[in-house]
XYZ file of C-alpha atoms in Angstrom:
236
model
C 20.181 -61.729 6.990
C 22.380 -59.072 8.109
C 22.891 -57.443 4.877
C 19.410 -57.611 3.902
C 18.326 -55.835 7.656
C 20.918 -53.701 6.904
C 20.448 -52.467 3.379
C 16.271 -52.340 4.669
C 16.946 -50.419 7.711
C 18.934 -47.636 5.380
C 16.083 -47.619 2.735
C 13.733 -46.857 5.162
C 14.317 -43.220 5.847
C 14.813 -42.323 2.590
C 11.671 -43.426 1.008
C 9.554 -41.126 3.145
C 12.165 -38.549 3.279
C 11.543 -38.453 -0.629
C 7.926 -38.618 -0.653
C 7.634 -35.856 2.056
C 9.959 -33.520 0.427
C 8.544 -33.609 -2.835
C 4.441 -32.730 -1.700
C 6.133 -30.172 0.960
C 8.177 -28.167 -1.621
C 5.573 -28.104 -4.586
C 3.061 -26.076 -2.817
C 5.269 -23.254 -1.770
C 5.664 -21.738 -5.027
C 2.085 -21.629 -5.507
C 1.293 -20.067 -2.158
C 3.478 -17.733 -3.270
C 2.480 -16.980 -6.666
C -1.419 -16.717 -5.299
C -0.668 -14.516 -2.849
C 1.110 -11.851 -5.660
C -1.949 -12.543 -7.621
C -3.930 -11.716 -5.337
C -1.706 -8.240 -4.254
C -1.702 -7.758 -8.102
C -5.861 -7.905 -8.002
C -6.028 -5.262 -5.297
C -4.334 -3.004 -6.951
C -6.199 -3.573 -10.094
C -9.520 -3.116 -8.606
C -8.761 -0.655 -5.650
C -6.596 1.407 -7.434
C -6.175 1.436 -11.035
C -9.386 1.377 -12.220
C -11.134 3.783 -9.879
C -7.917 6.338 -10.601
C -7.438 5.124 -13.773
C -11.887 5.512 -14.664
C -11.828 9.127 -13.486
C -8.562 10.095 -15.510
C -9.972 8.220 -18.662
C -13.111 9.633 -18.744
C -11.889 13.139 -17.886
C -9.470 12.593 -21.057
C -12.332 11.644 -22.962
C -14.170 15.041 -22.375
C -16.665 13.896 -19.300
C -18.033 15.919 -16.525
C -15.681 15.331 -12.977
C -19.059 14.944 -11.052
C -19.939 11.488 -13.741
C -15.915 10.408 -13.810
C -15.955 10.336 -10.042
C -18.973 8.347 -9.938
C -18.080 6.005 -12.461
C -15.093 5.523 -10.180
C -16.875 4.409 -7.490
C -19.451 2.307 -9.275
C -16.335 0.566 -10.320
C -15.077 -0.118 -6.644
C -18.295 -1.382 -5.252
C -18.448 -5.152 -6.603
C -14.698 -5.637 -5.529
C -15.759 -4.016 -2.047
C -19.025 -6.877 -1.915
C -17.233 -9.542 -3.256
C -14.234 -8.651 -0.431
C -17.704 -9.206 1.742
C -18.613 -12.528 0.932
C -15.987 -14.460 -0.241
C -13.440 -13.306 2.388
C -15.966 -11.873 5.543
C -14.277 -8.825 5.832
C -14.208 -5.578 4.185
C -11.067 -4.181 2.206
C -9.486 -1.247 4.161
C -7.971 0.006 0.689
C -10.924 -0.270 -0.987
C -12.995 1.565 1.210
C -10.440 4.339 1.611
C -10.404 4.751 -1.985
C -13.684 4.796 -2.162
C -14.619 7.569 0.618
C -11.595 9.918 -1.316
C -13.772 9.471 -4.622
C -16.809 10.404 -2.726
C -14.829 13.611 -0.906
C -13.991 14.612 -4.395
C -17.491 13.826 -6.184
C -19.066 16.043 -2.691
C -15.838 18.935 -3.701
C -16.621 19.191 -7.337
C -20.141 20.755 -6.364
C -18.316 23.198 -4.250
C -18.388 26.782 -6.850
C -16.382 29.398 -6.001
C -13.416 31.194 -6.905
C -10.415 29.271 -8.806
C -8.457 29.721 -5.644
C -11.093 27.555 -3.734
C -10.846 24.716 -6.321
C -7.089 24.647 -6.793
C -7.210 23.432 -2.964
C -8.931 20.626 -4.017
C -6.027 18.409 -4.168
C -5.111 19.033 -0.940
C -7.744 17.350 0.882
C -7.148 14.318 -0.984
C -3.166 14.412 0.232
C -4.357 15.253 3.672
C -6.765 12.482 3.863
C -4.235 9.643 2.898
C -1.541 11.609 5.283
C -4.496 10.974 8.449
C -4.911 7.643 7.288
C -1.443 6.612 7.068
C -0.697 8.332 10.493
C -4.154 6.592 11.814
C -2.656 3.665 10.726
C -0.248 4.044 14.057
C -2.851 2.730 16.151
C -3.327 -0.243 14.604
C -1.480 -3.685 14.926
C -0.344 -3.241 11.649
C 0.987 0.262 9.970
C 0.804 1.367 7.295
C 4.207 0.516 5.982
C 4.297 -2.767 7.019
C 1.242 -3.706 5.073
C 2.804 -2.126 2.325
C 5.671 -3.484 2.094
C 4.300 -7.093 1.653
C 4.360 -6.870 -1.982
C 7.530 -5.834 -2.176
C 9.149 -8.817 0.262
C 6.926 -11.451 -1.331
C 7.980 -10.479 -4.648
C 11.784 -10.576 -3.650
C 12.326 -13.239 -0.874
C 8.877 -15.353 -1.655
C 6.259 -16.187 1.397
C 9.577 -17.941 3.251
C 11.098 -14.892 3.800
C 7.797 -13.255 4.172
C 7.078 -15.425 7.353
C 10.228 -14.705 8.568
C 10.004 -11.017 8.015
C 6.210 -10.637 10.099
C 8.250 -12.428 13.011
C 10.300 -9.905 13.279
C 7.548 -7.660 14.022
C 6.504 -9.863 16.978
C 9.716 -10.701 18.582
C 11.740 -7.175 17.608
C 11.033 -3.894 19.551
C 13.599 -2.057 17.211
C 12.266 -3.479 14.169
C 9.269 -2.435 15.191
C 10.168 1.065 16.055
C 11.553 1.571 12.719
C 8.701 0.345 10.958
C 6.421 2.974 13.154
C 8.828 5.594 12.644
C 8.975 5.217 8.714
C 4.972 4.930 8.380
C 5.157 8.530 10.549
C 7.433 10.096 8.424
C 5.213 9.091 5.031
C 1.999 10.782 6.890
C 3.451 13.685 7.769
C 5.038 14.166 4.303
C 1.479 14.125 2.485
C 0.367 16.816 5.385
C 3.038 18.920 5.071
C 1.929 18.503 0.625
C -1.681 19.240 1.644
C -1.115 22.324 4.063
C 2.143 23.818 1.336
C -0.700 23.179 -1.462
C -3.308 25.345 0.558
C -0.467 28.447 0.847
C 0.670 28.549 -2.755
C -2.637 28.371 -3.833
C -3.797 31.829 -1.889
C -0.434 33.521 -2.591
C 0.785 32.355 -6.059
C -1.145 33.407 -9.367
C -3.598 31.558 -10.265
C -1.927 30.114 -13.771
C 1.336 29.394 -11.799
C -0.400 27.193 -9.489
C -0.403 23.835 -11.481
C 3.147 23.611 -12.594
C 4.053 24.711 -9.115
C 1.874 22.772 -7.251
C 3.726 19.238 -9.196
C 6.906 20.312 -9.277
C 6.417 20.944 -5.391
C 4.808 16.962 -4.985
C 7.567 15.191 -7.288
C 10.219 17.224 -5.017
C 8.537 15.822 -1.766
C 7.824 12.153 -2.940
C 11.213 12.096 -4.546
C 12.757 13.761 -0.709
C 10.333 10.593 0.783
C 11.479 7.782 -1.531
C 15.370 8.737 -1.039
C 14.885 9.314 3.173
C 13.352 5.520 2.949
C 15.805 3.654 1.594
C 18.703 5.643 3.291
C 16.734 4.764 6.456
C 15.573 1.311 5.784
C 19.418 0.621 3.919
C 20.915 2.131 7.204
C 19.132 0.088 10.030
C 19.536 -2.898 8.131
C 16.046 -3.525 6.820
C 16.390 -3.313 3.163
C 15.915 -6.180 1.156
């Protein structure tokens, strides 16, 4: 009687201990694996093929005014289905979409070349207010960003973990603010360096110029964030 009680009473945890781990472990991978499909689907339909649309069809030999439309014909069934099967509207979506409307309401704009090479720089200047609006919000702009990148290298464990911090950590916090303040001001300072080269440069230096002036920023940005990020002990 003893042995038996005794050889039960041991087999008892370890039955459920089995069972539970099994069920609890499974799912986690697929939380995980919906959650980059679903980050891979926003880009897709918020980005790619709006941007992607207009660039195509412009290769192709169509007007801007019909390539910017088409691009946000394209955004406007991802934007209602955000509606309905989620209640809530896409903040991405809706951002790219009012950029390809700015740009459709541009391209009517005539006037000198000078006028339309500044064209560019309202779309910089638009996602450098919306990052830096992004302040007042619970969430900024690089924190929502980075989601993709810390699901994709720690999984949704580590992505839990890494929100906390956000509600328990001034300094982490602070960082996170300070980074997202940096980015906006970057694409300003593109938009308002765009606007002077393009009323004191030639007019056929303005293009090469005007990228090899955005590839030196982003490439500045991209460097300043990891040193920063590396440095404060917030890189992945």
């Amino acid at each position: 009687m003893t042995t038996d009680t005794g050889e039960h009473t041991m087999a008892t945890p370890r039955a459920p201990q089995t069972d539970t781990d099994g069920p609890a472990a499974a799912p986690v991978p697929g939380r995980t694996a919906a959650l980059r499909r679903r980050l891979a689907a926003q880009l897709l339909f918020e980005l790619v093929l709006p941007l992607g649309s207009y660039y195509g069809l412009r290769a192709a030999g169509a007007g801007q005014w019909l390539s910017m439309v088409a691009g946000g014909v394209l955004l406007l069934p991802w934007i209602g289905y955000g509606i309905v099967r989620r209640r809530r509207v896409e903040a991405m979506a809706v951002f790219t979409l009012s950029l390809v409307v700015a740009g459709t309401l541009l391209s009517l704009i005539s006037g000198s070349p000078r006028v339309l090479m500044i064209r560019d720089s309202w779309l910089t200047a638009a996602i450098g207010l919306w990052v830096l609006g992004t302040l007042l919000t619970r969430r900024p702009f690089i924190m929502s960003a980075s989601l993709g990148i810390v699901i994709a290298k720690v999984g949704e464990a580590g992505l839990a973990q890494w929100e906390a911090r956000w509600d328990t950590e001034p300094t982490f916090r602070h960082h996170l603010r300070l980074v997202t303040a940096v980015w906006g001001a970057v694409f300003l300072l593109d938009a308002v360096l765009r606007v002077v080269l393009a009323y004191t440069i030639p007019v056929d230096a303005f293009p090469l110029t005007s990228t090899v002036l955005w590839l030196a920023l982003l490439g500045g940005l991209l460097t300043w964030h990891n040193w920063y990020l590396t440095r404060h002990g917030m890189k992945l």
